[in-house]
CSV table of C-alpha atoms in Angstrom, one decimal:
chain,number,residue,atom,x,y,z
A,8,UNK,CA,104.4,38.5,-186.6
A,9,UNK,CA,101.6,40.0,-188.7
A,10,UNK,CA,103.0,41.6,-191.9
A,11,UNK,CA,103.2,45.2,-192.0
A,12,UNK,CA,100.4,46.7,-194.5
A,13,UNK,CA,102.3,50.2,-196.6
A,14,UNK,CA,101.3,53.1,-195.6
A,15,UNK,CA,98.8,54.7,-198.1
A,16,UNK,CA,99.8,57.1,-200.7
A,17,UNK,CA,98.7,60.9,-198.6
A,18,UNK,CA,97.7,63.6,-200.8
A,19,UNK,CA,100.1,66.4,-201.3
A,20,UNK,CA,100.0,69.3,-199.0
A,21,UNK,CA,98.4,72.1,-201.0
A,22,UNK,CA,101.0,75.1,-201.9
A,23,UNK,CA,100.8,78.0,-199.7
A,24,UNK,CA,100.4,80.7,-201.8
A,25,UNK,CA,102.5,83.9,-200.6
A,26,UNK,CA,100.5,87.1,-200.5
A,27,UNK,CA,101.2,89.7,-203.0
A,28,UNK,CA,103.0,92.5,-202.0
A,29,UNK,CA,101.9,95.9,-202.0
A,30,UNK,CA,103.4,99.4,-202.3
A,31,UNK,CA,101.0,102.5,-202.1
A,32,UNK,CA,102.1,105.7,-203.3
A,33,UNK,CA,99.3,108.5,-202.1
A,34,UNK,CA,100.4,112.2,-200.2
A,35,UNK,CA,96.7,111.8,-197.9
A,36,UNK,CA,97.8,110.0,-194.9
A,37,UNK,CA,94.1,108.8,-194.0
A,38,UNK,CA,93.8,107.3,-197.8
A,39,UNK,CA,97.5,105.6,-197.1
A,40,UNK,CA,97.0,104.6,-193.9
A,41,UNK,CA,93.8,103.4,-194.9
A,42,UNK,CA,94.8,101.1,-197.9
A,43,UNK,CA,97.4,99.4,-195.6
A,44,UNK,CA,95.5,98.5,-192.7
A,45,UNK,CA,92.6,96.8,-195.2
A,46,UNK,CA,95.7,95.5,-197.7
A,47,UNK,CA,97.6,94.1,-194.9
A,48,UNK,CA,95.0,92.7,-193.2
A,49,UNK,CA,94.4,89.9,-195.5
A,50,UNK,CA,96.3,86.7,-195.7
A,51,UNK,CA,96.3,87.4,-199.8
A,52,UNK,CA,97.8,90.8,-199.7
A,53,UNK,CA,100.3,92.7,-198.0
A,54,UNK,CA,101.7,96.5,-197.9
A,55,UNK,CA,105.4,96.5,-197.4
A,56,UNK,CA,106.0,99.9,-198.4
A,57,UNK,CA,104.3,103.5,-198.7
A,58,UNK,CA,105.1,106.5,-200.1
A,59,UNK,CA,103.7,110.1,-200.1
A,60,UNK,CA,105.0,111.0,-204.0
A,61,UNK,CA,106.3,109.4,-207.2
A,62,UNK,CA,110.1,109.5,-205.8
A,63,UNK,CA,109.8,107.6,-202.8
A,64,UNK,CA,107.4,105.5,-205.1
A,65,UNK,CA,110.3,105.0,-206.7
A,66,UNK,CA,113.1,104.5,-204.2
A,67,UNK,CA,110.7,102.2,-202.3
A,68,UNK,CA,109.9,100.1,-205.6
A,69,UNK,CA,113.8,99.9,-205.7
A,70,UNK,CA,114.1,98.7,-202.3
A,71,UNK,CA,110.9,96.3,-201.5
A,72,UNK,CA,110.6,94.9,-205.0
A,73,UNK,CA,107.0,94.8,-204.7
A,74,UNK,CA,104.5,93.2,-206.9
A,75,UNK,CA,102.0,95.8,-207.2
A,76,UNK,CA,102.0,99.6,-206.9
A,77,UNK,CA,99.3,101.3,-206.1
A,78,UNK,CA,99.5,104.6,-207.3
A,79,UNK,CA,97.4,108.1,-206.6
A,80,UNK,CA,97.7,110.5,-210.0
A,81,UNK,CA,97.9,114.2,-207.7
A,82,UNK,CA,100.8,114.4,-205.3
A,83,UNK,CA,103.0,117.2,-204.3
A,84,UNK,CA,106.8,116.6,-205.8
A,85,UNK,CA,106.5,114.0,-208.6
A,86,UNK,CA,102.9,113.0,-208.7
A,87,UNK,CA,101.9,109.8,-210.1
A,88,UNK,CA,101.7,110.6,-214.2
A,89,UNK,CA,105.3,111.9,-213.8
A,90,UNK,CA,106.6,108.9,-212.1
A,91,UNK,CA,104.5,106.0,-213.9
A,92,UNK,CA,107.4,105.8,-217.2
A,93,UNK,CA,109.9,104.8,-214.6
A,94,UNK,CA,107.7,103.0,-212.1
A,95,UNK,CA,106.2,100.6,-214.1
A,96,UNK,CA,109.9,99.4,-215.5
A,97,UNK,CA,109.9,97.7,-211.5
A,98,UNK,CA,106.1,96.4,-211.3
A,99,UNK,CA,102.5,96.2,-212.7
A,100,UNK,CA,101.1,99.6,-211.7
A,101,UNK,CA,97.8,99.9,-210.6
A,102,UNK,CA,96.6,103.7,-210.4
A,103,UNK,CA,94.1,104.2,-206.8
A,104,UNK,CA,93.0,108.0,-207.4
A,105,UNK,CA,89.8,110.3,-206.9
A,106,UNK,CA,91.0,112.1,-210.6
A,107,UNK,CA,89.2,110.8,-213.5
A,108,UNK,CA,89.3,113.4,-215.7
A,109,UNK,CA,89.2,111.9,-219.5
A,110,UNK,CA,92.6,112.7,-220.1
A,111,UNK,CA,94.3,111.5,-217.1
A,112,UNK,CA,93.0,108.6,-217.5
A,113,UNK,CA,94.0,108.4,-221.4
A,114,UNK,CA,97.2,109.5,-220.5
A,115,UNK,CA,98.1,107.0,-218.0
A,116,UNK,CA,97.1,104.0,-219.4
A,117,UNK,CA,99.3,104.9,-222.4
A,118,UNK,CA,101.9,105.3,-220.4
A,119,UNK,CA,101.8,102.0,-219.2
A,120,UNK,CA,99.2,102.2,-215.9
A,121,UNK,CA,98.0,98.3,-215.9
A,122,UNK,CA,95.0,99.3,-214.4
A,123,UNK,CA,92.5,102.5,-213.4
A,124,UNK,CA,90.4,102.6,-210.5
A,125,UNK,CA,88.7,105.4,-209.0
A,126,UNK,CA,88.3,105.5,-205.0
A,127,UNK,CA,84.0,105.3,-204.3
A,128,UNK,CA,83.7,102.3,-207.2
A,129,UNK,CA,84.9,99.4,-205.8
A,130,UNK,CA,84.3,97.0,-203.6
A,131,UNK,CA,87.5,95.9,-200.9
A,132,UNK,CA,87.3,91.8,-202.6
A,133,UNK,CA,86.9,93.8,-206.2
A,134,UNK,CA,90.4,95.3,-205.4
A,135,UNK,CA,92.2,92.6,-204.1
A,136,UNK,CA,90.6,90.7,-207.7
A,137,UNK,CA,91.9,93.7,-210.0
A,138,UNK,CA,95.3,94.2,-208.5
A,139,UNK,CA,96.0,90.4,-208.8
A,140,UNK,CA,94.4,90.4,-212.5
A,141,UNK,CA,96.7,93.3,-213.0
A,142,UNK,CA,99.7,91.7,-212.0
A,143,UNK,CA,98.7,88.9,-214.3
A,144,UNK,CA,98.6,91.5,-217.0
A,145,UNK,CA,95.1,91.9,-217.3
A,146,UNK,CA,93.3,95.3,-217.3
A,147,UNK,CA,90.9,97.0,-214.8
A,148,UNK,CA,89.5,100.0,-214.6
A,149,UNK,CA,86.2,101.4,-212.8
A,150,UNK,CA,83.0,102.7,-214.9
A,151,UNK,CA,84.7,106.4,-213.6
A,152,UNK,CA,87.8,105.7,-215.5
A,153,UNK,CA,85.6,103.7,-218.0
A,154,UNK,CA,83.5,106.8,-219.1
A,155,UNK,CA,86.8,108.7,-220.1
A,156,UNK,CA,87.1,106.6,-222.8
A,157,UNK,CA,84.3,107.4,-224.5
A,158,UNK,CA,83.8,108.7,-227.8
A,159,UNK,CA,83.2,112.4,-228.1
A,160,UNK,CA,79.8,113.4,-229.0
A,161,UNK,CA,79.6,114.1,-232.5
A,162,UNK,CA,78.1,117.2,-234.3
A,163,UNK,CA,76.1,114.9,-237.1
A,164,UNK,CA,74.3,113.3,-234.1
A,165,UNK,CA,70.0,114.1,-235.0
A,166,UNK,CA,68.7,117.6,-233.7
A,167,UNK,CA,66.4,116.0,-231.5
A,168,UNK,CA,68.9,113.8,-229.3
A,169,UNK,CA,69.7,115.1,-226.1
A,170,UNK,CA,73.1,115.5,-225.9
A,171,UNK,CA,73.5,117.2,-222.9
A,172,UNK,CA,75.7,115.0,-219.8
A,173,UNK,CA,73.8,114.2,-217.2
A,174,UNK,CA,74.8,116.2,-213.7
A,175,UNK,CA,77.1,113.9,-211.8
A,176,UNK,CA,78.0,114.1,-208.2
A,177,UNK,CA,80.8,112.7,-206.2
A,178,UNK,CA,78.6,112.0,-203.2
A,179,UNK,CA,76.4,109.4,-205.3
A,180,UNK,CA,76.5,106.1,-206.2
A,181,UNK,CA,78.9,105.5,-209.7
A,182,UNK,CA,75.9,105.7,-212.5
A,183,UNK,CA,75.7,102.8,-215.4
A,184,UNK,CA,77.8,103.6,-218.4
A,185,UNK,CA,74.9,103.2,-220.2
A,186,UNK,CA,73.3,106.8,-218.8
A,187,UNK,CA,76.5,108.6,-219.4
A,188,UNK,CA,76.5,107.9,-223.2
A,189,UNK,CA,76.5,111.7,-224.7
A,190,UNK,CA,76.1,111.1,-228.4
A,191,UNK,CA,73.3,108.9,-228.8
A,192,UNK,CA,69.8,109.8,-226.6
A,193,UNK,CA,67.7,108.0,-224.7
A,194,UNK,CA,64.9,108.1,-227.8
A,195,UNK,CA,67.7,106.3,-230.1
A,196,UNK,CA,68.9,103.3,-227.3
A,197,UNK,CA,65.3,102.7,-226.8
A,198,UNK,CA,64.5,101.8,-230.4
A,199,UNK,CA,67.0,98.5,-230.0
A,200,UNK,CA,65.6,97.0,-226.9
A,201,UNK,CA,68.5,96.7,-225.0
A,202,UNK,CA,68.8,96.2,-221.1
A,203,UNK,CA,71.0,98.1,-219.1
A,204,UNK,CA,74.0,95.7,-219.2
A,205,UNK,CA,73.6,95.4,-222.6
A,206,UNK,CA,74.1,99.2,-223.2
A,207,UNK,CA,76.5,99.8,-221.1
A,208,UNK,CA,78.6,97.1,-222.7
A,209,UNK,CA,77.6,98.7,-226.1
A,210,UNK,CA,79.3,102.1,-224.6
A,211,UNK,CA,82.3,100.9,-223.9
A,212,UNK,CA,82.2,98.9,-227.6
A,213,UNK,CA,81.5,101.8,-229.2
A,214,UNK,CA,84.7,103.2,-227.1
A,215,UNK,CA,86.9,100.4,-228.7
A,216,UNK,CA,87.5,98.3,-225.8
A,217,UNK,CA,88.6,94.7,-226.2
A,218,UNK,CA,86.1,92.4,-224.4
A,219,UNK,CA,89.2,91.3,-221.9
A,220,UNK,CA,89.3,95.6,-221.3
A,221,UNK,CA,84.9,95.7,-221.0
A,222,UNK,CA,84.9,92.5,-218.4
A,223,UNK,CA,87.4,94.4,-216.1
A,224,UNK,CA,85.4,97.3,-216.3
A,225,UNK,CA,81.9,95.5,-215.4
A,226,UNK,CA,83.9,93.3,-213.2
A,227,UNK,CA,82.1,90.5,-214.8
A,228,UNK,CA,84.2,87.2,-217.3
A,229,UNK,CA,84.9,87.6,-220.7
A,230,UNK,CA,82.7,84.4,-221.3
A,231,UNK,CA,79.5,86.9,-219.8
A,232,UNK,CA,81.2,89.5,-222.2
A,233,UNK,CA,80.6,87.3,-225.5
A,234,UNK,CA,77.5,86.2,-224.2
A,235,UNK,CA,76.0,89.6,-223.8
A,236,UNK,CA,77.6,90.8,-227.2
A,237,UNK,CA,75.7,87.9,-228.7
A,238,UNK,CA,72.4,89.8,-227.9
A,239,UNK,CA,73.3,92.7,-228.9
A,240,UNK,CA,74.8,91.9,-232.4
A,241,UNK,CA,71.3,90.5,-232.6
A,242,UNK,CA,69.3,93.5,-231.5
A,243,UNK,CA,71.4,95.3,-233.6
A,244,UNK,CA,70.9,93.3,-236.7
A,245,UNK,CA,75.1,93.5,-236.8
A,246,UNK,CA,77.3,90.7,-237.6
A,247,UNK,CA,80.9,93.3,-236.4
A,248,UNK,CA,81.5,95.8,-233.7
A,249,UNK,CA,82.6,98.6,-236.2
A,250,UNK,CA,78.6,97.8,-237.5
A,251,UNK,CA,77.5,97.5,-234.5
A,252,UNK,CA,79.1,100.6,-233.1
A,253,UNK,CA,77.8,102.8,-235.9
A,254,UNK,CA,74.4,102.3,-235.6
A,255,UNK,CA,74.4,102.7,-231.2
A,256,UNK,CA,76.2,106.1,-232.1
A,257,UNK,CA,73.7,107.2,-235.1
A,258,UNK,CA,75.9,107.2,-238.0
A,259,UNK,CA,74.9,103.9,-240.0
């Protein structure tokens, strides 16, 4: 009788990984019905509630537990700034809105919105990516959201910088960061050399973001982040971002 040989050593089944569960809080039935038929479609993601203001945002959280709400800012009842104190006590809360006025957007993320993106700037795999880094407790927000964090412009800016906005419309593709700048003009940015990415990234510098808060916003890693800063410190001739950030808004 031949000897039996042992069986060899099979690799571990990989972990399923279950798919996060959604909640989506928005009073437009198209946007709602929407989000869960692209959410739940996935094998990553999945809706397992809805709600059409902040109080059945609420109940629902109650009930489904879920892992992530999504959460428009305008509803009828309790829209989304009244309810995001209590809502995000349950879960991370990710606000999904067309609002991006400056101080919404101020407002919720001091209230404790783990994320801001604004519908028209994102891509569906660029959602499913910010809604899991949001869970994880990392920030996101769209260059809509972004540009409300900009600094003001200031009254000690040069005479001859344009400081008018540019004309924005909601029909168009979201515009860089770096042509929504208002305090420093397009004659000053020149004068360092710096490529699109690299002013845009110098905005939201000059804004105060952390580089974990600018790579959510470009969608791009914080190792890209450093990288690009790198370049600019250099351009800049700055060795800090408060030096840095004083000469890109005219006041070094």
């Amino acid at each position: 009788m031949r000897p039996t040989r042992p069986l060899p050593d099979f690799p571990p089944s990989a972990p399923v990984t279950p798919p996060l569960r959604l909640l989506v809080a928005d009073d437009n039935p198209v946007v709602r019905a929407g989000l869960t038929a692209l959410l739940s479609g996935r094998e990553d993601t999945t809706v397992v509630a809805e709600a059409t203001d902040g109080r059945e945002a609420y109940e629902a959280a109650l009930r489904c537990r879920p892992d992530v709400i999504l959460l428009d800012v305008r509803m009828p009842g309790v829209d989304g700034i009244s309810a995001l104190p209590h809502l995000v006590r349950l879960a991370p809360v990710m606000m999904l809105t067309y609002s991006h006025e400056a101080e919404t957007v101020r407002e919720a993320l001091r209230l404790g919105a783990g994320g801001y993106l604004v519908h028209g700037e994102f891509t569906t795999e660029q959602l499913v990516r910010a809604v899991r880094d949001v869970r994880e407790g990392r920030p996101h927000v769209t260059p809509g959201a972004a540009r409300a964090l900009l600094p003001e412009p200031q009254s000690s800016a040069p005479a001859h910088v344009e400081c008018e906005p540019p004309l924005i419309s909601e029909e168009l593709p979201p515009i860089p960061l770096s042509q929504l700048q208002r305090p420093v003009g397009e004659s000053c940015r020149s004068r360092f050399r710096l490529s699109t990415r690299e002013a845009e990234i110098m905005d939201l510098i000059a804004s105060g973001m952390t580089n974990q808060q600018i790579a959510a916003a470009c969608f791009i890693s914080e190792k890209t982040v450093k990288n690009h800063i790198n370049r600019i410190f250099a351009k800049l001739d700055s060795t800090t971002r408060s030096q840095a950030a004083a000469k890109w808004l005219g006041v070094a």
